[in-house]
Coordinates of C-alpha atoms in Angstrom, one line a residue:
Chain A
Q88 CA -14.6 -0.7 21.2
K89 CA -15.3 0.1 17.6
E90 CA -16.1 3.8 17.0
V91 CA -19.0 3.2 14.7
E92 CA -21.1 0.1 14.9
Q93 CA -23.8 -1.3 12.7
N94 CA -25.7 -4.6 12.5
S95 CA -24.1 -6.4 9.6
G96 CA -27.3 -8.0 8.4
P97 CA -28.3 -9.0 5.9
L98 CA -31.6 -7.2 6.4
S99 CA -34.4 -8.4 4.2
V100 CA -37.6 -6.5 3.7
P101 CA -40.4 -6.9 1.2
E102 CA -40.9 -4.4 -1.6
G103 CA -43.0 -1.4 -0.3
A104 CA -42.1 -2.0 3.3
I105 CA -40.0 0.3 5.6
A106 CA -36.4 -0.6 6.0
S107 CA -34.8 0.5 9.3
L108 CA -31.0 0.7 9.6
N109 CA -29.3 1.4 12.8
C110 CA -25.9 2.8 13.9
T111 CA -24.3 3.6 17.2
Y112 CA -21.1 5.6 17.9
S113 CA -18.8 5.8 20.8
D114 CA -17.1 9.2 20.4
R115 CA -19.4 11.9 21.9
G116 CA -17.3 14.5 20.1
S117 CA -18.7 13.4 16.8
Q118 CA -20.8 16.2 15.3
S119 CA -22.1 15.0 12.0
F120 CA -23.2 11.7 10.7
F121 CA -23.6 10.4 7.2
W122 CA -25.3 7.5 5.4
Y123 CA -23.7 6.2 2.3
R124 CA -25.1 3.6 0.0
Q125 CA -22.7 1.2 -1.8
Y126 CA -23.7 -1.1 -4.5
S127 CA -21.6 -4.2 -5.0
G128 CA -18.4 -3.4 -6.8
K129 CA -19.1 0.3 -6.7
S130 CA -18.0 3.3 -4.7
P131 CA -20.0 4.7 -1.8
E132 CA -22.4 7.5 -2.6
L133 CA -23.9 9.9 0.0
I134 CA -27.6 9.6 0.7
M135 CA -28.0 11.8 3.7
F136 CA -26.2 13.7 6.4
I137 CA -27.5 14.9 9.8
Y138 CA -25.9 16.9 12.6
S139 CA -28.9 18.1 14.7
N140 CA -30.9 15.9 17.1
G141 CA -34.2 14.8 15.6
D142 CA -35.3 13.8 12.2
K143 CA -34.3 14.9 8.7
E144 CA -36.3 13.8 5.7
D145 CA -35.4 13.7 2.1
G146 CA -37.8 11.9 -0.2
R147 CA -38.2 8.3 0.9
F148 CA -35.3 8.6 3.3
T149 CA -35.4 9.8 6.9
A150 CA -32.3 10.1 9.1
Q151 CA -32.7 10.2 12.8
L152 CA -30.1 11.4 15.3
N153 CA -30.1 11.0 19.1
K154 CA -26.9 12.4 20.6
A155 CA -27.8 11.5 24.1
S156 CA -28.1 7.8 23.2
Q157 CA -25.3 8.1 20.6
Y158 CA -27.6 6.6 18.0
V159 CA -28.2 7.3 14.4
S160 CA -30.8 5.6 12.1
L161 CA -31.9 5.6 8.5
L162 CA -35.5 4.8 7.5
I163 CA -36.3 3.9 3.9
R164 CA -40.0 4.1 3.1
D165 CA -41.6 2.3 0.2
S166 CA -38.5 0.2 -0.2
Q167 CA -37.6 -0.8 -3.8
P168 CA -35.5 -3.6 -5.2
S169 CA -33.1 -0.9 -6.4
D170 CA -32.5 0.0 -2.7
S171 CA -30.7 -3.3 -2.3
A172 CA -27.2 -2.4 -1.3
T173 CA -24.9 -2.0 1.6
Y174 CA -25.5 1.1 3.8
L175 CA -22.6 2.6 5.5
C176 CA -23.0 4.9 8.6
A177 CA -20.1 7.3 9.2
G178 CA -19.3 9.9 11.9
W179 CA -17.2 13.0 11.8
K180 CA -16.0 15.5 14.4
T181 CA -14.7 18.5 12.8
S182 CA -12.2 19.8 10.2
Y183 CA -8.9 18.0 10.0
D184 CA -10.6 14.9 11.6
K185 CA -11.1 11.7 9.6
V186 CA -14.5 10.3 8.8
I187 CA -15.0 7.0 10.5
F188 CA -17.2 4.4 8.9
G189 CA -19.1 1.5 10.4
P190 CA -18.9 -2.0 8.9
G191 CA -22.1 -1.5 6.9
T192 CA -25.5 -3.2 6.8
S193 CA -26.5 -5.2 3.8
L194 CA -30.1 -4.6 2.7
S195 CA -32.0 -6.8 0.4
V196 CA -35.5 -5.7 -0.8
I197 CA -37.5 -8.7 -2.0
P198 CA -39.9 -8.1 -4.9
Chain B
N135 CA -16.3 19.2 -13.6
A136 CA -14.5 15.9 -13.3
G137 CA -15.0 13.9 -10.1
V138 CA -12.4 12.1 -8.1
M139 CA -10.2 10.1 -10.6
Q140 CA -8.4 7.0 -9.5
N141 CA -6.1 4.8 -11.6
P142 CA -5.5 2.1 -12.2
R143 CA -9.0 0.7 -11.7
H144 CA -7.6 -2.8 -11.5
L145 CA -4.1 -3.9 -10.7
V146 CA -2.6 -7.3 -10.4
R147 CA 0.7 -7.9 -8.7
R148 CA 2.7 -10.9 -7.6
R149 CA 3.8 -11.2 -4.1
G150 CA 6.9 -9.0 -3.4
Q151 CA 6.1 -6.5 -6.1
E152 CA 5.2 -2.9 -5.6
A153 CA 1.8 -1.3 -6.2
R154 CA 1.2 2.3 -6.9
L155 CA -2.3 3.7 -6.8
R156 CA -3.1 7.3 -7.9
C157 CA -5.8 9.7 -7.0
S158 CA -6.6 13.1 -8.4
P159 CA -9.1 15.0 -6.3
M160 CA -12.1 16.9 -7.5
K161 CA -11.4 20.3 -8.9
G162 CA -11.1 22.8 -6.1
H163 CA -10.5 20.1 -3.4
S164 CA -7.3 20.2 -1.5
H165 CA -7.8 17.2 0.9
V166 CA -7.4 13.6 0.0
Y167 CA -8.3 10.5 2.0
W168 CA -7.4 6.9 1.4
Y169 CA -9.6 4.0 2.6
R170 CA -9.2 0.3 2.2
Q171 CA -12.1 -2.1 1.9
L172 CA -11.6 -5.8 2.2
P173 CA -14.3 -8.1 0.7
E174 CA -17.6 -8.0 2.6
E175 CA -16.2 -5.4 5.0
G176 CA -16.6 -1.7 5.6
L177 CA -14.2 1.1 4.8
K178 CA -11.1 1.3 6.9
F179 CA -9.4 4.7 7.2
M180 CA -5.8 4.7 6.1
V181 CA -4.5 8.2 5.7
Y182 CA -5.6 11.8 5.3
L183 CA -3.5 14.3 3.3
Q184 CA -3.3 17.9 2.3
K185 CA -1.0 19.0 -0.4
E186 CA 2.6 18.4 0.8
N187 CA 1.4 17.4 4.2
I188 CA 0.1 14.3 6.0
I189 CA -2.6 15.3 8.4
D190 CA -3.4 11.8 9.9
E191 CA -1.8 8.5 9.0
S192 CA -3.1 6.6 12.0
G193 CA -4.7 3.9 9.8
M194 CA -1.6 3.2 7.8
P195 CA 0.3 0.0 8.5
K196 CA 3.7 0.9 9.8
E197 CA 5.6 -1.1 7.2
R198 CA 5.4 -1.2 3.4
F199 CA 2.7 1.4 3.0
S200 CA 3.3 5.1 2.3
A201 CA 1.3 8.0 0.9
E202 CA 2.0 11.4 -0.5
F203 CA 0.2 14.3 -2.1
P204 CA 2.7 16.5 -3.8
K205 CA 2.3 20.1 -4.7
E206 CA 1.8 19.1 -8.3
G207 CA 0.2 15.9 -9.5
P208 CA -2.0 13.3 -7.9
S209 CA -1.9 11.7 -4.5
I210 CA -0.1 8.3 -4.5
L211 CA -0.6 5.4 -2.2
R212 CA 2.4 3.1 -2.5
I213 CA 2.5 -0.5 -1.2
Q214 CA 5.9 -2.2 -1.3
Q215 CA 6.5 -5.9 -1.3
V216 CA 2.8 -6.7 -1.6
V217 CA 1.4 -9.8 0.2
R218 CA -1.9 -11.6 -0.5
G219 CA -3.5 -9.9 2.4
D220 CA -3.1 -6.5 0.6
S221 CA -5.7 -7.6 -1.9
A222 CA -8.6 -5.2 -1.5
A223 CA -10.3 -2.2 -3.0
Y224 CA -8.6 1.1 -2.2
F225 CA -10.9 4.1 -2.3
C226 CA -9.7 7.7 -2.5
A227 CA -12.0 10.5 -1.5
S228 CA -11.6 14.2 -1.5
S229 CA -13.0 17.2 0.2
P230 CA -12.7 21.0 0.0
E231 CA -10.5 23.1 2.3
A232 CA -11.3 23.0 6.0
G233 CA -13.3 26.2 6.1
A234 CA -15.7 24.9 3.5
Y235 CA -15.8 21.3 4.7
T236 CA -19.0 19.7 6.0
G237 CA -17.6 16.2 6.4
E238 CA -19.0 14.9 3.1
L239 CA -16.6 12.8 1.1
F240 CA -16.5 12.5 -2.6
F241 CA -15.3 9.1 -3.6
G242 CA -13.5 7.8 -6.6
E243 CA -14.4 4.6 -8.3
G244 CA -11.7 2.7 -6.4
S245 CA -8.6 0.7 -7.4
R246 CA -8.9 -3.0 -7.0
L247 CA -5.6 -4.7 -6.1
T248 CA -5.2 -8.4 -6.6
V249 CA -2.0 -10.0 -5.3
L250 CA -1.3 -13.4 -6.8

């Protein structure tokens, strides 16, 4: 069983819509979760991190964490064509532990 | 304040040659991670190093691959006798010391290895 799983997509949404990206993890010891965005041919960049159950909002982005269900999600409101990228979910336990990435979900925002 | 520096950005090798990829962490960071990304795939963990110490190498292939992070100088990922399957983007990331670490990784631009 993979430690972090995501739907590979591609996920297509029209411009202005809400994009919903999902991630599940298998290690209950994981404490913090991260969403990275990666444009084609570029390095990953951090969008959000979350470590408490519930929602965390930052601008157009909302991360949601449900530790009981071992589920993490990222909502992107008012999607823009510039949001078209691959979104990587990652989990981390504690210091001296590696960060584990999911396979990524490709998002395409259609103008 | 320079970010994570990787070089070379692009490297072409013929089968059987050696590839050496270098990574200098962000200023003030003492931990380095190497990840490999095959085309259209996610980031696969390879190795996690502290200066002069390998913390976790569970993702490193047992043969041909090695990594170091010496007291002075950059971290180096070395691939001996490269094969076509080694063609990938190799990303380095750094983080501060454990006490100040939140799990966030700061990535370099990556080194893209092509094996002919």
